[in-house]
Coordinates of N, CA and C in Angstrom, one line a residue:
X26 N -31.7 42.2 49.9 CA -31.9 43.4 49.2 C -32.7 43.1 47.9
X27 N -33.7 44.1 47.9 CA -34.5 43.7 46.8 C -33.7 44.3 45.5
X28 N -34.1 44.2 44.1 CA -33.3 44.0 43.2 C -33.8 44.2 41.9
X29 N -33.7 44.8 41.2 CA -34.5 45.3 39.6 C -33.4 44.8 38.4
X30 N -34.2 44.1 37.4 CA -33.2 44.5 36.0 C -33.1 45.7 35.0
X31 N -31.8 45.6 34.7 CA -31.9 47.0 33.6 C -31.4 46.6 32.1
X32 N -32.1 46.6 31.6 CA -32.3 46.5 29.9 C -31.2 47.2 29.6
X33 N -30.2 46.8 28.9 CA -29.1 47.6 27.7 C -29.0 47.6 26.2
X34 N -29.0 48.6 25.9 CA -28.8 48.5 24.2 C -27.5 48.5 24.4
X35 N -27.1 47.2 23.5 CA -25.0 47.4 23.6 C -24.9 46.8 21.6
X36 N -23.9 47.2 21.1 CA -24.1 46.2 20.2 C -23.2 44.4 20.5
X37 N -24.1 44.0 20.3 CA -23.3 42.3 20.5 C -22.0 42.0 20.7
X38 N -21.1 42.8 19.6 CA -19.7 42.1 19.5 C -19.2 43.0 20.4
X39 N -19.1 44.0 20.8 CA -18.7 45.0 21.4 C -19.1 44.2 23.1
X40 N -20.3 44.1 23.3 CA -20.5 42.8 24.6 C -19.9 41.8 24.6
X41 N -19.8 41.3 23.4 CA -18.9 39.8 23.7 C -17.4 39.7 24.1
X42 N -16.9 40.6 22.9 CA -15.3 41.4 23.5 C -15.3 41.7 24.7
X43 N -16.0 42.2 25.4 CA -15.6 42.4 26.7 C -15.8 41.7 27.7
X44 N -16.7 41.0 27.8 CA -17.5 40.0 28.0 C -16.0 39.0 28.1
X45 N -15.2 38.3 26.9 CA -14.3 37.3 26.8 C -13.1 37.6 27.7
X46 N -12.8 39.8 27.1 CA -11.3 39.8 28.1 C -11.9 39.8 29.4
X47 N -12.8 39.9 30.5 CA -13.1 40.4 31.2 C -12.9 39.1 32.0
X48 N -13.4 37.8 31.3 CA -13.5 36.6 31.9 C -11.5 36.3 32.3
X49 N -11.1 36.3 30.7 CA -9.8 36.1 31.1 C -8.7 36.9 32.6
X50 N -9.9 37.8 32.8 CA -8.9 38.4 33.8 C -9.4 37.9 34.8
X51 N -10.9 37.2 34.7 CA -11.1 36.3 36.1 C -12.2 37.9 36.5
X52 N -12.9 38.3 35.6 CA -13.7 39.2 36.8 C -15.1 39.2 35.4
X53 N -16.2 39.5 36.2 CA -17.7 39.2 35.6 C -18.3 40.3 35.4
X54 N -19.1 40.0 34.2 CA -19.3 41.4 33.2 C -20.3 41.9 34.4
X55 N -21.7 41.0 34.5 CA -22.8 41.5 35.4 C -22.3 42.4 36.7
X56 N -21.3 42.0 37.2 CA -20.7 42.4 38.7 C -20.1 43.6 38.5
X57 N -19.0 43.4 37.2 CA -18.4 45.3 37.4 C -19.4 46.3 36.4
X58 N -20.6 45.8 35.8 CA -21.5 46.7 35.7 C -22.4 46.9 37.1
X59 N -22.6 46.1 37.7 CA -23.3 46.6 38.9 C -22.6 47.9 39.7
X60 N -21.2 47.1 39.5 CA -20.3 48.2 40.6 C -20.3 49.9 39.9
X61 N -20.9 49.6 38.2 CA -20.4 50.8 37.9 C -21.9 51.4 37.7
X62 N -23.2 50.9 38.2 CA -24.0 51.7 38.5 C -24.3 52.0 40.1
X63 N -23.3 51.7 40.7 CA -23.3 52.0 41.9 C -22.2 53.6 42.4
X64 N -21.2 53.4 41.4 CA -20.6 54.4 41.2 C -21.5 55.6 40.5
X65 N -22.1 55.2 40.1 CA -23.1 56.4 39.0 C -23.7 57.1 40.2
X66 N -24.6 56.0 41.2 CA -25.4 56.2 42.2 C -25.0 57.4 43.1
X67 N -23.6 56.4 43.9 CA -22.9 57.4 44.7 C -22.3 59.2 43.9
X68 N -21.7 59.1 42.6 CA -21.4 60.5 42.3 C -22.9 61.1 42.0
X69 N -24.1 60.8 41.5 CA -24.6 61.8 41.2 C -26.2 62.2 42.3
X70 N -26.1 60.9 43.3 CA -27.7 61.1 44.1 C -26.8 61.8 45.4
X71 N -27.3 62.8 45.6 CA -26.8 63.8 46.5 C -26.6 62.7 48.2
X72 N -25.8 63.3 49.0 CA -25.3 62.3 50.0 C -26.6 62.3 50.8
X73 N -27.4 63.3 51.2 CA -28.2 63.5 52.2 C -29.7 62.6 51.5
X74 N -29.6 62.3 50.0 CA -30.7 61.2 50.0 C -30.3 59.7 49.9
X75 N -29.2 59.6 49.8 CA -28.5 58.2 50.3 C -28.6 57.8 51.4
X76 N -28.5 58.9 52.3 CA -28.6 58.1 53.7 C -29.7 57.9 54.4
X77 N -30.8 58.9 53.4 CA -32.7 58.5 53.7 C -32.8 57.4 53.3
X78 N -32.5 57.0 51.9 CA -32.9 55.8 51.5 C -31.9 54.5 52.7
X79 N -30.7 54.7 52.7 CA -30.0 53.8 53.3 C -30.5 53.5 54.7
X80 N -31.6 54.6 55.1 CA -32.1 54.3 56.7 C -33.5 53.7 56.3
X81 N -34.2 54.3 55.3 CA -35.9 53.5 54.9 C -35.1 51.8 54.6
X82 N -34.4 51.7 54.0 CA -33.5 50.4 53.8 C -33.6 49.3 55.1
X83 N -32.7 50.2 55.5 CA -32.3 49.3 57.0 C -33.7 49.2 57.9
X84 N -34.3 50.3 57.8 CA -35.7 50.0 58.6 C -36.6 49.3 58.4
X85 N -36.6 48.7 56.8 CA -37.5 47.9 55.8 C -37.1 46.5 56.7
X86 N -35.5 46.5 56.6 CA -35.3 45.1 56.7 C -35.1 44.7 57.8
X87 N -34.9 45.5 59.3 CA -34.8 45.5 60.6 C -36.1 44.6 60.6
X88 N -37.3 45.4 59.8 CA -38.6 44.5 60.5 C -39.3 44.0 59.6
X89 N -38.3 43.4 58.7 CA -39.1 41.9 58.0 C -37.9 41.1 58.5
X90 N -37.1 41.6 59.3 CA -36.2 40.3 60.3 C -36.7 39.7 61.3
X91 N -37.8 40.8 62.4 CA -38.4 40.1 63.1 C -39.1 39.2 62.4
X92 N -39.5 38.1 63.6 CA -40.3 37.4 63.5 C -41.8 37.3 64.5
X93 N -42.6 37.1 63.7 CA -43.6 37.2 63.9 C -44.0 36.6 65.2
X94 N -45.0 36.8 66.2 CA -45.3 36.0 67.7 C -46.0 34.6 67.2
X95 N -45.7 33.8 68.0 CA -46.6 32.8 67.8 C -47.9 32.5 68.6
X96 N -48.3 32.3 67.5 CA -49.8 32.2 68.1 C -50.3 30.9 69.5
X97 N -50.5 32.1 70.3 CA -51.0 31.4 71.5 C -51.5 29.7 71.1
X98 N -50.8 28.4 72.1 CA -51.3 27.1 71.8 C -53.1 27.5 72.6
X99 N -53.5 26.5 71.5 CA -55.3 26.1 72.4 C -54.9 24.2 72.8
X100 N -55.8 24.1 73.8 CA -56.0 22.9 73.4 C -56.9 22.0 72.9
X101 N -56.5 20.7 72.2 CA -57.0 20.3 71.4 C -58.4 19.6 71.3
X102 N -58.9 19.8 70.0 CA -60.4 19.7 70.6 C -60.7 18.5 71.3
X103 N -60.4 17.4 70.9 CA -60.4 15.7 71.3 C -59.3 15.2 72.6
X104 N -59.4 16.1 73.3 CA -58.0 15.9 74.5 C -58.7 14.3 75.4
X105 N -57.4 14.0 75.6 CA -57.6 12.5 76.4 C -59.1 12.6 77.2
X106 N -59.1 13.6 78.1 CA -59.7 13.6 79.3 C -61.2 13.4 78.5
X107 N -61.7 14.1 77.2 CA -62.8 13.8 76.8 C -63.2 12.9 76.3
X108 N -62.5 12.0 75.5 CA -63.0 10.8 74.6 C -62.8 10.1 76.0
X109 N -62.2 9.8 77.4 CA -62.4 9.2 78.0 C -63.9 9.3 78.8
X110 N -64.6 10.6 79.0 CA -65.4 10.4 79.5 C -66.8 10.9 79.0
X111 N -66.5 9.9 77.5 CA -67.9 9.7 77.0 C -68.4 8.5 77.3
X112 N -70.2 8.8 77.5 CA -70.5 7.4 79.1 C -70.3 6.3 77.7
X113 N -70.7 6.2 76.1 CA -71.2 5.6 75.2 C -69.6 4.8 74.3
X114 N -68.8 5.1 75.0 CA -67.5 4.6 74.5 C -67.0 3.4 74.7
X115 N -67.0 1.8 74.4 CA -66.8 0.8 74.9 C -65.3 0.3 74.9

């Protein structure tokens, strides 16, 4: 999944404080702000555009899963059969 940053004005100590208890409980500042712009997401982006985006999503990534064909082998310019039957080869 692709992935954006988002800039916060917070004041410092007020981040750090939280920032320190958050550690001591064993859980990460970045992670439960993610979780809580995901909460934001889900209460306020109506359900029927969640599940457009959630299908342009899955259809994005269905087909950058495939993989691409491989390109037909040629053979090679210099193949045995030729350098053997150059008359000038000693």
């Amino acid at each position: 999944m692709k992935t954006i940053t988002v800039k916060l004005k917070i004041d410092p100590q007020k981040f750090t404080a939280a920032q320190q208890f958050m550690e001591e409980k064993g859980l990460d500042i970045s992670t439960e702000l993610s979780k809580t712009v995901e909460a934001f997401y889900k209460r306020y982006v109506p359900s029927a555009v969640r599940k457009y985006i959630e299908k342009a999503t899955s259809a994005t990534h269905a087909h950058a899963a495939k993989p691409f064909p491989s390109a037909p082998e040629r053979p090679s310019e210099y193949g045995s059969e030729e350098a053997n039957s150059d008359p000038d080869c000693s």
